[in-house]
Amino acid sequence: MSAALLRRGLELLAASEAPRAAPSQAKPSGAPVKRTRKARARATQAQKLRNSAKGKVPKSALAEYQKRECRDHLRVNLRFMTSVRSTVAESVTQQILHQNQGRKACDRPVEKTKKKKAEGTVFTEEDFQKFQREYFGS
């Protein structure tokens, strides 16, 4: 934690403890108030912080820590996963899987290709002999 952040947190804690003082000790607002050196230093430092923050309220160090604290979401996630049971049609899941496939060959499933039938010729042996007689004249 930086020193400035720690200092701001301490100032906020000091400010929150100040109003807890007994109300009978408070002086009337019309009387002039004498401040000690420390009180004046705190007031000027608070004024400097207020000026440098440009109207923003400094955050407490404790709130910053709690915000960045690592939380365990396992129980909430397990409860959600076990409570939600939706059945989706197989065609829909296949369509989603097909859309999410990449373009690389390793991402594509192996498709079974049908074996081609042995291609036979359209011409018969008689047709070849007829062509040979006409062309060669024998």
mmCIF file of C-alpha atoms in Angstrom:
data_model
loop_
_atom_site.group_PDB
_atom_site.id
_atom_site.type_symbol
_atom_site.label_atom_id
_atom_site.label_comp_id
_atom_site.label_asym_id
_atom_site.label_seq_id
_atom_site.Cartn_x
_atom_site.Cartn_y
_atom_site.Cartn_z
ATOM 1 C CA MET A 1 0.000 0.000 0.000
ATOM 2 C CA SER A 2 1.265 3.463 -0.738
ATOM 3 C CA ALA A 3 1.920 5.940 2.064
ATOM 4 C CA ALA A 4 -0.583 8.421 0.643
ATOM 5 C CA LEU A 5 -3.360 5.838 0.605
ATOM 6 C CA LEU A 6 -2.561 4.830 4.176
ATOM 7 C CA ARG A 7 -2.510 8.467 5.266
ATOM 8 C CA ARG A 8 -5.914 9.104 3.702
ATOM 9 C CA GLY A 9 -7.355 6.051 5.407
ATOM 10 C CA LEU A 10 -6.082 7.228 8.768
ATOM 11 C CA GLU A 11 -7.550 10.682 8.183
ATOM 12 C CA LEU A 12 -10.936 9.183 7.393
ATOM 13 C CA LEU A 13 -10.803 7.071 10.535
ATOM 14 C CA ALA A 14 -9.868 10.128 12.605
ATOM 15 C CA ALA A 15 -12.705 12.091 11.031
ATOM 16 C CA SER A 16 -15.241 9.346 11.790
ATOM 17 C CA GLU A 17 -14.147 9.160 15.447
ATOM 18 C CA ALA A 18 -14.325 12.942 15.971
ATOM 19 C CA PRO A 19 -18.160 13.273 15.903
ATOM 20 C CA ARG A 20 -18.444 10.630 18.630
ATOM 21 C CA ALA A 21 -17.251 13.162 21.230
ATOM 22 C CA ALA A 22 -19.767 14.246 23.853
ATOM 23 C CA PRO A 23 -22.024 17.065 22.659
ATOM 24 C CA SER A 24 -21.597 18.967 25.952
ATOM 25 C CA GLN A 25 -17.939 19.641 25.109
ATOM 26 C CA ALA A 26 -18.795 21.422 21.887
ATOM 27 C CA LYS A 27 -18.449 25.231 22.002
ATOM 28 C CA PRO A 28 -21.121 27.548 20.640
ATOM 29 C CA SER A 29 -20.531 28.503 17.026
ATOM 30 C CA GLY A 30 -20.256 32.252 17.782
ATOM 31 C CA ALA A 31 -17.193 31.963 20.011
ATOM 32 C CA PRO A 32 -13.746 32.199 18.423
ATOM 33 C CA VAL A 33 -11.950 28.887 18.292
ATOM 34 C CA LYS A 34 -8.269 28.592 19.102
ATOM 35 C CA ARG A 35 -6.488 25.767 17.406
ATOM 36 C CA THR A 36 -3.327 24.003 18.431
ATOM 37 C CA ARG A 37 -0.428 23.589 16.055
ATOM 38 C CA LYS A 38 -1.357 20.002 15.286
ATOM 39 C CA ALA A 39 -4.958 20.932 14.593
ATOM 40 C CA ARG A 40 -3.866 23.715 12.242
ATOM 41 C CA ALA A 41 -1.455 21.348 10.491
ATOM 42 C CA ARG A 42 -4.220 18.769 10.034
ATOM 43 C CA ALA A 43 -6.595 21.421 8.705
ATOM 44 C CA THR A 44 -4.064 22.719 6.191
ATOM 45 C CA GLN A 45 -3.137 19.175 5.144
ATOM 46 C CA ALA A 46 -6.820 18.323 4.672
ATOM 47 C CA GLN A 47 -7.214 21.510 2.638
ATOM 48 C CA LYS A 48 -4.228 20.518 0.474
ATOM 49 C CA LEU A 49 -5.659 17.051 -0.078
ATOM 50 C CA ARG A 50 -9.006 18.541 -0.958
ATOM 51 C CA ASN A 51 -7.372 20.895 -3.448
ATOM 52 C CA SER A 52 -5.218 18.230 -5.032
ATOM 53 C CA ALA A 53 -8.050 15.737 -5.374
ATOM 54 C CA LYS A 54 -10.016 18.287 -7.392
ATOM 55 C CA GLY A 55 -13.285 17.870 -5.573
ATOM 56 C CA LYS A 56 -13.061 14.104 -5.116
ATOM 57 C CA VAL A 57 -13.405 12.488 -1.728
ATOM 58 C CA PRO A 58 -10.421 10.299 -0.808
ATOM 59 C CA LYS A 59 -11.253 6.605 -0.406
ATOM 60 C CA SER A 60 -10.440 4.644 2.692
ATOM 61 C CA ALA A 61 -7.702 2.055 2.570
ATOM 62 C CA LEU A 62 -10.006 -0.558 4.084
ATOM 63 C CA ALA A 63 -12.615 -0.086 1.363
ATOM 64 C CA GLU A 64 -9.935 -0.377 -1.323
ATOM 65 C CA TYR A 65 -8.654 -3.606 0.205
ATOM 66 C CA GLN A 66 -12.124 -5.122 0.419
ATOM 67 C CA LYS A 67 -12.795 -4.176 -3.183
ATOM 68 C CA ARG A 68 -9.662 -5.950 -4.414
ATOM 69 C CA GLU A 69 -9.996 -8.899 -2.029
ATOM 70 C CA CYS A 70 -10.238 -12.273 -3.734
ATOM 71 C CA ARG A 71 -13.677 -13.816 -3.300
ATOM 72 C CA ASP A 72 -14.644 -17.462 -3.642
ATOM 73 C CA HIS A 73 -17.636 -17.885 -5.943
ATOM 74 C CA LEU A 74 -17.614 -21.694 -5.954
ATOM 75 C CA ARG A 75 -20.753 -22.193 -3.843
ATOM 76 C CA VAL A 76 -22.793 -19.680 -5.834
ATOM 77 C CA ASN A 77 -21.660 -21.148 -9.142
ATOM 78 C CA LEU A 78 -22.371 -24.728 -8.056
ATOM 79 C CA ARG A 79 -25.834 -23.772 -6.838
ATOM 80 C CA PHE A 80 -26.560 -22.094 -10.159
ATOM 81 C CA MET A 81 -25.230 -24.993 -12.241
ATOM 82 C CA THR A 82 -27.215 -27.588 -10.315
ATOM 83 C CA SER A 83 -30.463 -25.607 -10.302
ATOM 84 C CA VAL A 84 -30.467 -24.800 -14.002
ATOM 85 C CA ARG A 85 -31.187 -27.903 -16.023
ATOM 86 C CA SER A 86 -32.393 -27.060 -19.502
ATOM 87 C CA THR A 87 -32.672 -29.569 -22.286
ATOM 88 C CA VAL A 88 -31.847 -28.332 -25.733
ATOM 89 C CA ALA A 89 -32.547 -30.163 -28.949
ATOM 90 C CA GLU A 90 -29.620 -32.091 -30.438
ATOM 91 C CA SER A 91 -29.916 -30.194 -33.727
ATOM 92 C CA VAL A 92 -29.476 -26.882 -31.888
ATOM 93 C CA THR A 93 -26.362 -28.081 -30.070
ATOM 94 C CA GLN A 94 -24.878 -29.385 -33.311
ATOM 95 C CA GLN A 95 -25.564 -26.046 -34.980
ATOM 96 C CA ILE A 96 -23.858 -24.169 -32.125
ATOM 97 C CA LEU A 97 -20.850 -26.478 -32.263
ATOM 98 C CA HIS A 98 -20.633 -26.043 -36.018
ATOM 99 C CA GLN A 99 -20.705 -22.239 -35.723
ATOM 100 C CA ASN A 100 -17.971 -22.235 -33.087
ATOM 101 C CA GLN A 101 -15.521 -24.310 -35.088
ATOM 102 C CA GLY A 102 -12.377 -22.588 -36.260
ATOM 103 C CA ARG A 103 -11.023 -22.450 -39.770
ATOM 104 C CA LYS A 104 -8.016 -24.662 -39.086
ATOM 105 C CA ALA A 105 -8.086 -28.278 -40.117
ATOM 106 C CA CYS A 106 -7.403 -29.399 -36.550
ATOM 107 C CA ASP A 107 -10.620 -27.669 -35.425
ATOM 108 C CA ARG A 108 -12.772 -29.421 -38.009
ATOM 109 C CA PRO A 109 -14.313 -32.808 -37.280
ATOM 110 C CA VAL A 110 -13.443 -35.677 -39.576
ATOM 111 C CA GLU A 111 -16.253 -36.143 -42.061
ATOM 112 C CA LYS A 112 -16.898 -39.578 -43.472
ATOM 113 C CA THR A 113 -16.819 -39.570 -47.252
ATOM 114 C CA LYS A 114 -18.863 -42.001 -49.234
ATOM 115 C CA LYS A 115 -16.927 -44.371 -51.403
ATOM 116 C CA LYS A 116 -17.512 -43.759 -55.045
ATOM 117 C CA LYS A 117 -18.796 -46.567 -57.173
ATOM 118 C CA ALA A 118 -16.487 -47.951 -59.782
ATOM 119 C CA GLU A 119 -17.357 -45.940 -62.809
ATOM 120 C CA GLY A 120 -18.229 -48.050 -65.789
ATOM 121 C CA THR A 121 -18.006 -46.893 -69.349
ATOM 122 C CA VAL A 122 -21.035 -45.777 -71.228
ATOM 123 C CA PHE A 123 -19.862 -47.483 -74.379
ATOM 124 C CA THR A 124 -20.111 -51.211 -74.852
ATOM 125 C CA GLU A 125 -17.671 -53.491 -76.671
ATOM 126 C CA GLU A 126 -19.900 -53.504 -79.736
ATOM 127 C CA ASP A 127 -19.741 -49.712 -79.912
ATOM 128 C CA PHE A 128 -15.919 -49.818 -79.903
ATOM 129 C CA GLN A 129 -15.870 -52.381 -82.709
ATOM 130 C CA LYS A 130 -18.323 -50.333 -84.763
ATOM 131 C CA PHE A 131 -16.193 -47.206 -84.267
ATOM 132 C CA GLN A 132 -13.051 -49.127 -85.258
ATOM 133 C CA ARG A 133 -14.686 -50.339 -88.505
ATOM 134 C CA GLU A 134 -15.913 -46.851 -89.399
ATOM 135 C CA TYR A 135 -12.699 -45.037 -88.578
ATOM 136 C CA PHE A 136 -10.113 -47.431 -89.894
ATOM 137 C CA GLY A 137 -12.331 -48.803 -92.627
ATOM 138 C CA SER A 138 -11.650 -52.423 -92.036
#
